Amino acid sequence: MVLLDGKETSKKIQEELKEKVDQLKKEGKKIPHLAAIIVGDNGASLTYVNAKVKACEKVGFESTLIKLSESTTEEQLMKRVKSMNENPDIDGYIVQLPLPKHINETKITMAIDPAKDVDGFHPENVGRMALGMPCFLPATPAGIMELLKRYEVPTEGKHCVVIGRSHIVGSPMAMLMWRNELPGNATVTITHSRTQNLKELCLQADIIVAALGKAEFLTAEMVKEGAAIIDVGITRVEDTSKKSGYRLLGDVKFDEVAAKASFITPVPGGVGPMTIASLMINTLKAIEMKELI
Ligand code: GUN
């Protein structure tokens, strides 16, 4: 079994990006600037956003973090989005999801300039991805593809079962796996909460991407010997023995599934750090995307 080490791979990617930034500095060119907007005080979201901003600092990008209160109105957030679109110094930005219930996420996502949409959530980027045109790929699926590429996990002609159909992970993941590219060229089955024969489908899978958000859902009896397992889950469970008061569990029952797997991502230290690395890659790309989108 090979552990797909996202932490180590992300570190390597960030070193590569740092070299590129140093080169840009030497040439007197613009340094990529990523901004993040977060609304409210969701602990997990704050942790993710802080990790993104910290990663920017590490690779030498400029970064701006805008924290808005839970009571921010849709109109106020829209104003912030518009000012990000108009600010030539900001190359790319994200609005961390989920947003408070009183704000329409689709409306906000659609207001983001597609050329600055480093999350790849705007319908224009989603459509471009579907058509194989230049675009920002959503960070989590793109990070998984990068991990598959760097560890040379075979995908061509393989059966990939994706569990979960979210706009952020499941749906784009399926699209990237069936693309006529490598990694990719897989035969993909998308499964979700209404799928009736999930266990049978998983048992046929050469690759399983578990992205449903249910702790330790995927067990050994659902996995074929030698399958590659990608765990996108990050559920916080109370653990008083930890300083933070919680520990993270993936969607995969790691120990028993790892005993059958050819490749597997750990949680934490698997897909999470790769999401951050992808966002950094997209931010560097944002400078070129101005001409393409
Ligand atoms: N919430 C969970 N994942 C993401 C992500 O990749 N980007 C944003 N903006 N919000 C998220």
Coordinates of C-alpha atoms and ligand atoms in Angstrom, one line a residue:
M1 CA 0.0 0.0 0.0
V2 CA 1.3 3.5 -0.9
L3 CA 0.2 6.4 1.3
L4 CA -0.7 9.4 -0.9
D5 CA 1.0 12.0 1.2
G6 CA -0.8 15.3 0.5
K7 CA 1.2 17.2 3.1
E8 CA 4.5 16.3 1.6
T9 CA 3.3 16.8 -2.0
S10 CA 1.8 20.2 -1.1
K11 CA 5.1 21.2 0.5
K12 CA 6.9 20.3 -2.7
I13 CA 4.4 22.3 -4.8
Q14 CA 4.8 25.3 -2.6
E15 CA 8.6 25.1 -2.9
E16 CA 8.2 25.0 -6.7
L17 CA 5.8 28.0 -6.5
K18 CA 8.2 29.9 -4.3
E19 CA 10.9 29.5 -7.0
K20 CA 8.5 30.9 -9.6
V21 CA 7.7 33.9 -7.3
D22 CA 11.4 34.5 -6.7
Q23 CA 11.9 34.6 -10.5
L24 CA 9.0 37.0 -10.9
K25 CA 10.5 39.3 -8.3
K26 CA 13.9 39.1 -10.1
E27 CA 12.2 40.1 -13.3
G28 CA 10.4 43.0 -11.6
K29 CA 7.0 41.5 -12.5
K30 CA 3.8 41.5 -10.5
I31 CA 3.6 39.2 -7.5
P32 CA 0.4 37.2 -7.3
H33 CA -2.1 38.6 -4.8
L34 CA -4.8 36.4 -3.4
A35 CA -7.7 37.7 -1.3
A36 CA -10.2 35.8 0.8
I37 CA -13.5 36.9 2.2
I38 CA -15.0 35.1 5.1
V39 CA -18.4 35.9 6.6
G40 CA -19.3 34.8 10.1
D41 CA -17.3 32.8 12.7
N42 CA -17.6 29.2 11.7
G43 CA -14.5 27.6 13.3
A44 CA -13.7 25.1 10.6
S45 CA -14.1 27.8 7.8
L46 CA -11.8 30.2 9.7
T47 CA -9.2 27.4 10.1
Y48 CA -9.3 26.7 6.3
V49 CA -9.1 30.4 5.3
N50 CA -6.2 31.1 7.7
A51 CA -4.4 28.1 6.3
K52 CA -4.9 29.5 2.8
V53 CA -3.5 32.9 3.8
K54 CA -0.6 31.4 5.6
A55 CA 0.3 29.3 2.5
C56 CA 0.3 32.5 0.4
E57 CA 2.8 34.1 2.8
K58 CA 5.0 31.0 2.6
V59 CA 5.3 31.0 -1.2
G60 CA 5.8 34.8 -1.3
F61 CA 2.4 35.8 -2.6
E62 CA 0.6 38.8 -1.4
S63 CA -2.5 38.1 0.5
T64 CA -5.5 40.0 2.0
L65 CA -8.0 38.5 4.4
I66 CA -11.3 40.2 4.9
K67 CA -13.4 39.0 7.9
L68 CA -17.0 40.1 7.9
S69 CA -19.5 39.6 10.7
E70 CA -22.3 37.0 10.6
S71 CA -24.8 39.9 10.3
T72 CA -23.3 41.2 7.0
T73 CA -26.1 41.7 4.5
E74 CA -26.1 40.3 0.9
E75 CA -25.9 43.8 -0.4
Q76 CA -22.8 44.6 1.8
L77 CA -21.1 41.4 0.6
M78 CA -21.9 42.2 -3.0
K79 CA -20.2 45.6 -2.6
R80 CA -17.1 43.9 -1.4
V81 CA -17.2 41.4 -4.3
K82 CA -17.5 44.3 -6.8
S83 CA -14.6 46.2 -5.2
M84 CA -12.5 43.0 -5.5
N85 CA -13.4 42.7 -9.2
E86 CA -12.4 46.3 -9.8
N87 CA -9.2 46.3 -7.8
P88 CA -6.3 45.7 -10.3
D89 CA -3.9 44.7 -7.5
I90 CA -6.0 41.6 -6.6
D91 CA -5.3 38.8 -9.1
G92 CA -7.6 36.2 -7.6
Y93 CA -10.0 35.9 -4.6
I94 CA -12.3 33.5 -2.9
V95 CA -15.5 33.9 -0.9
Q96 CA -15.3 31.1 1.7
L97 CA -18.4 28.8 1.7
P98 CA -20.8 28.1 3.3
L99 CA -22.2 31.6 3.7
P100 CA -24.8 32.5 6.3
K101 CA -28.3 31.4 5.4
H102 CA -29.6 34.9 4.6
I103 CA -27.0 35.3 1.8
N104 CA -27.7 33.7 -1.6
E105 CA -24.5 31.8 -2.4
T106 CA -25.3 31.4 -6.1
K107 CA -25.9 35.2 -6.5
I108 CA -22.5 35.9 -4.8
T109 CA -20.6 33.3 -6.8
M110 CA -22.1 34.7 -10.0
A111 CA -20.9 38.2 -9.2
I112 CA -17.3 37.1 -9.0
D113 CA -15.2 38.1 -12.0
P114 CA -14.6 34.7 -13.7
A115 CA -11.0 35.9 -14.5
K116 CA -10.4 36.2 -10.7
D117 CA -12.4 33.2 -9.6
V118 CA -9.5 31.1 -8.4
D119 CA -12.0 28.6 -6.7
G120 CA -13.4 27.8 -10.2
F121 CA -17.0 28.0 -8.9
H122 CA -18.4 30.6 -11.3
P123 CA -20.7 29.0 -14.0
E124 CA -18.3 30.4 -16.7
N125 CA -15.4 28.4 -15.3
V126 CA -17.6 25.3 -14.7
G127 CA -18.7 25.5 -18.4
R128 CA -15.1 26.0 -19.6
M129 CA -14.0 23.0 -17.6
A130 CA -16.8 20.9 -19.1
L131 CA -15.6 22.0 -22.6
G132 CA -11.9 21.6 -21.9
M133 CA -11.3 25.3 -22.4
P134 CA -8.7 27.3 -20.3
C135 CA -10.2 27.8 -16.9
F136 CA -9.7 27.7 -13.1
L137 CA -10.2 24.1 -11.9
P138 CA -11.9 23.8 -8.5
A139 CA -9.2 23.4 -5.9
T140 CA -10.1 20.1 -4.2
P141 CA -10.6 18.0 -7.4
A142 CA -7.6 19.6 -9.0
G143 CA -5.5 18.8 -5.9
I144 CA -6.6 15.2 -6.1
M145 CA -5.7 15.0 -9.8
E146 CA -2.3 16.4 -9.0
L147 CA -1.8 13.8 -6.3
L148 CA -2.8 11.0 -8.7
K149 CA -0.4 12.4 -11.3
R150 CA 2.6 12.7 -9.0
Y151 CA 2.1 9.2 -7.5
E152 CA 1.4 7.8 -11.0
V153 CA -1.8 6.2 -9.8
P154 CA -3.2 4.4 -12.9
T155 CA -6.5 5.9 -14.1
E156 CA -6.8 5.1 -17.8
G157 CA -9.6 2.7 -18.5
K158 CA -10.2 2.2 -14.8
H159 CA -13.5 2.3 -13.1
C160 CA -13.8 5.3 -10.7
V161 CA -16.7 5.5 -8.3
V162 CA -17.3 9.0 -6.9
I163 CA -19.4 9.1 -3.7
G164 CA -21.1 12.5 -3.5
R165 CA -22.3 15.0 -6.2
S166 CA -21.5 18.4 -4.7
H167 CA -20.7 21.3 -7.0
I168 CA -17.4 21.7 -5.1
V169 CA -16.1 18.2 -5.2
G170 CA -18.1 15.2 -6.5
S171 CA -19.4 16.7 -9.8
P172 CA -16.1 18.3 -10.9
M173 CA -14.2 15.3 -9.8
A174 CA -16.2 13.1 -12.1
M175 CA -15.6 15.4 -15.0
L176 CA -11.9 15.5 -14.5
M177 CA -11.7 11.7 -14.2
W178 CA -13.5 11.1 -17.4
R179 CA -11.6 13.7 -19.4
N180 CA -9.5 12.6 -22.4
E181 CA -6.3 13.4 -20.5
L182 CA -3.9 11.9 -18.0
P183 CA -4.7 11.5 -15.2
G184 CA -8.2 10.8 -16.4
N185 CA -9.6 8.6 -19.1
A186 CA -11.5 6.7 -16.4
T187 CA -15.0 5.2 -16.6
V188 CA -16.9 7.1 -14.0
T189 CA -19.9 6.3 -11.8
I190 CA -21.3 9.1 -9.7
T191 CA -23.2 7.9 -6.7
H192 CA -25.2 9.9 -4.1
S193 CA -27.7 9.7 -1.3
R194 CA -30.4 8.0 -3.5
T195 CA -28.1 5.4 -5.0
Q196 CA -29.5 2.0 -4.2
N197 CA -26.6 -0.4 -4.8
L198 CA -23.7 1.6 -3.5
K199 CA -21.8 -1.4 -2.0
E200 CA -22.0 -3.4 -5.3
L201 CA -20.8 -0.4 -7.3
C202 CA -17.9 0.3 -4.9
L203 CA -16.9 -3.3 -5.0
Q204 CA -16.4 -2.9 -8.8
A205 CA -14.3 0.3 -8.4
D206 CA -10.6 0.5 -9.1
I207 CA -10.6 4.0 -7.7
I208 CA -13.0 5.4 -5.1
V209 CA -13.4 9.1 -4.3
A210 CA -15.3 9.4 -1.0
A211 CA -16.8 12.9 -0.8
L212 CA -20.1 12.6 1.1
G213 CA -19.1 14.1 4.4
K214 CA -20.0 11.1 6.6
A215 CA -17.3 10.0 9.0
E216 CA -15.8 6.5 8.4
F217 CA -18.6 5.7 5.9
L218 CA -16.5 3.6 3.5
T219 CA -15.6 0.3 5.2
A220 CA -13.4 -2.6 4.0
E221 CA -16.3 -4.8 3.0
M222 CA -17.2 -2.1 0.3
V223 CA -13.7 -2.1 -1.2
K224 CA -12.1 -4.3 -3.8
E225 CA -8.6 -5.7 -3.1
G226 CA -6.0 -3.3 -4.7
A227 CA -8.4 -0.3 -5.1
A228 CA -7.0 3.3 -4.9
I229 CA -8.9 5.3 -2.2
I230 CA -9.2 9.1 -2.1
D231 CA -10.8 10.4 1.1
V232 CA -12.2 13.9 0.9
G233 CA -14.0 13.9 4.2
I234 CA -13.1 16.0 7.2
T235 CA -15.5 15.6 10.1
R236 CA -14.6 17.1 13.4
V237 CA -15.4 14.8 16.3
E238 CA -15.0 15.7 20.0
D239 CA -11.8 14.5 21.6
T240 CA -10.9 15.9 25.0
S241 CA -7.4 14.3 24.8
K242 CA -6.6 16.8 22.0
K243 CA -5.5 20.4 22.7
S244 CA -8.1 21.7 20.1
G245 CA -10.8 19.6 21.7
Y246 CA -11.5 17.6 18.5
R247 CA -9.9 15.2 16.0
L248 CA -10.5 14.9 12.3
L249 CA -12.1 11.8 10.7
G250 CA -12.3 11.1 7.0
D251 CA -15.2 9.4 5.1
V252 CA -13.1 6.2 5.0
K253 CA -12.5 3.8 7.9
F254 CA -8.8 4.2 7.3
D255 CA -7.1 1.2 9.0
E256 CA -9.3 -1.5 7.6
V257 CA -9.6 0.0 4.1
A258 CA -5.8 0.7 4.0
A259 CA -5.2 -3.0 4.5
K260 CA -6.9 -3.7 1.1
A261 CA -5.9 -0.6 -0.8
S262 CA -3.1 -0.1 -3.4
F263 CA -3.1 3.7 -2.7
I264 CA -4.8 5.7 0.0
T265 CA -4.9 9.3 1.3
P266 CA -4.8 9.9 5.0
V267 CA -7.0 12.3 7.0
P268 CA -5.5 14.7 7.9
G269 CA -2.6 15.2 5.6
G270 CA -4.1 13.9 2.3
V271 CA -6.6 15.9 0.2
G272 CA -6.7 18.9 2.5
P273 CA -3.2 20.2 1.9
M274 CA -3.6 19.5 -1.8
T275 CA -6.6 21.8 -1.9
I276 CA -4.4 24.6 -0.6
A277 CA -1.7 23.8 -3.1
S278 CA -4.2 24.0 -6.0
L279 CA -5.5 27.3 -4.8
M280 CA -1.9 28.6 -4.9
I281 CA -1.4 27.2 -8.4
N282 CA -4.6 28.9 -9.5
T283 CA -3.5 32.2 -8.0
L284 CA -0.3 32.1 -10.0
K285 CA -2.3 31.2 -13.1
A286 CA -4.6 34.2 -12.5
I287 CA -2.0 36.5 -13.9
E288 CA -2.1 34.7 -17.2
M289 CA -5.9 34.1 -17.1
K290 CA -6.6 37.9 -17.5
E291 CA -5.8 37.4 -21.2
L292 CA -7.6 34.1 -21.6
I293 CA -11.0 34.7 -20.0
Ligands
GUN1 N1 -15.8 25.5 1.4 C1 -15.3 24.3 1.4 N2 -14.4 24.1 0.4 C2 -14.3 25.3 -0.1 C3 -13.4 25.8 -1.2 O1 -12.6 25.1 -1.8 N3 -13.6 27.2 -1.5 C4 -14.4 28.0 -0.8 N4 -14.5 29.2 -1.2 N5 -15.2 27.5 0.2 C5 -15.1 26.2 0.5

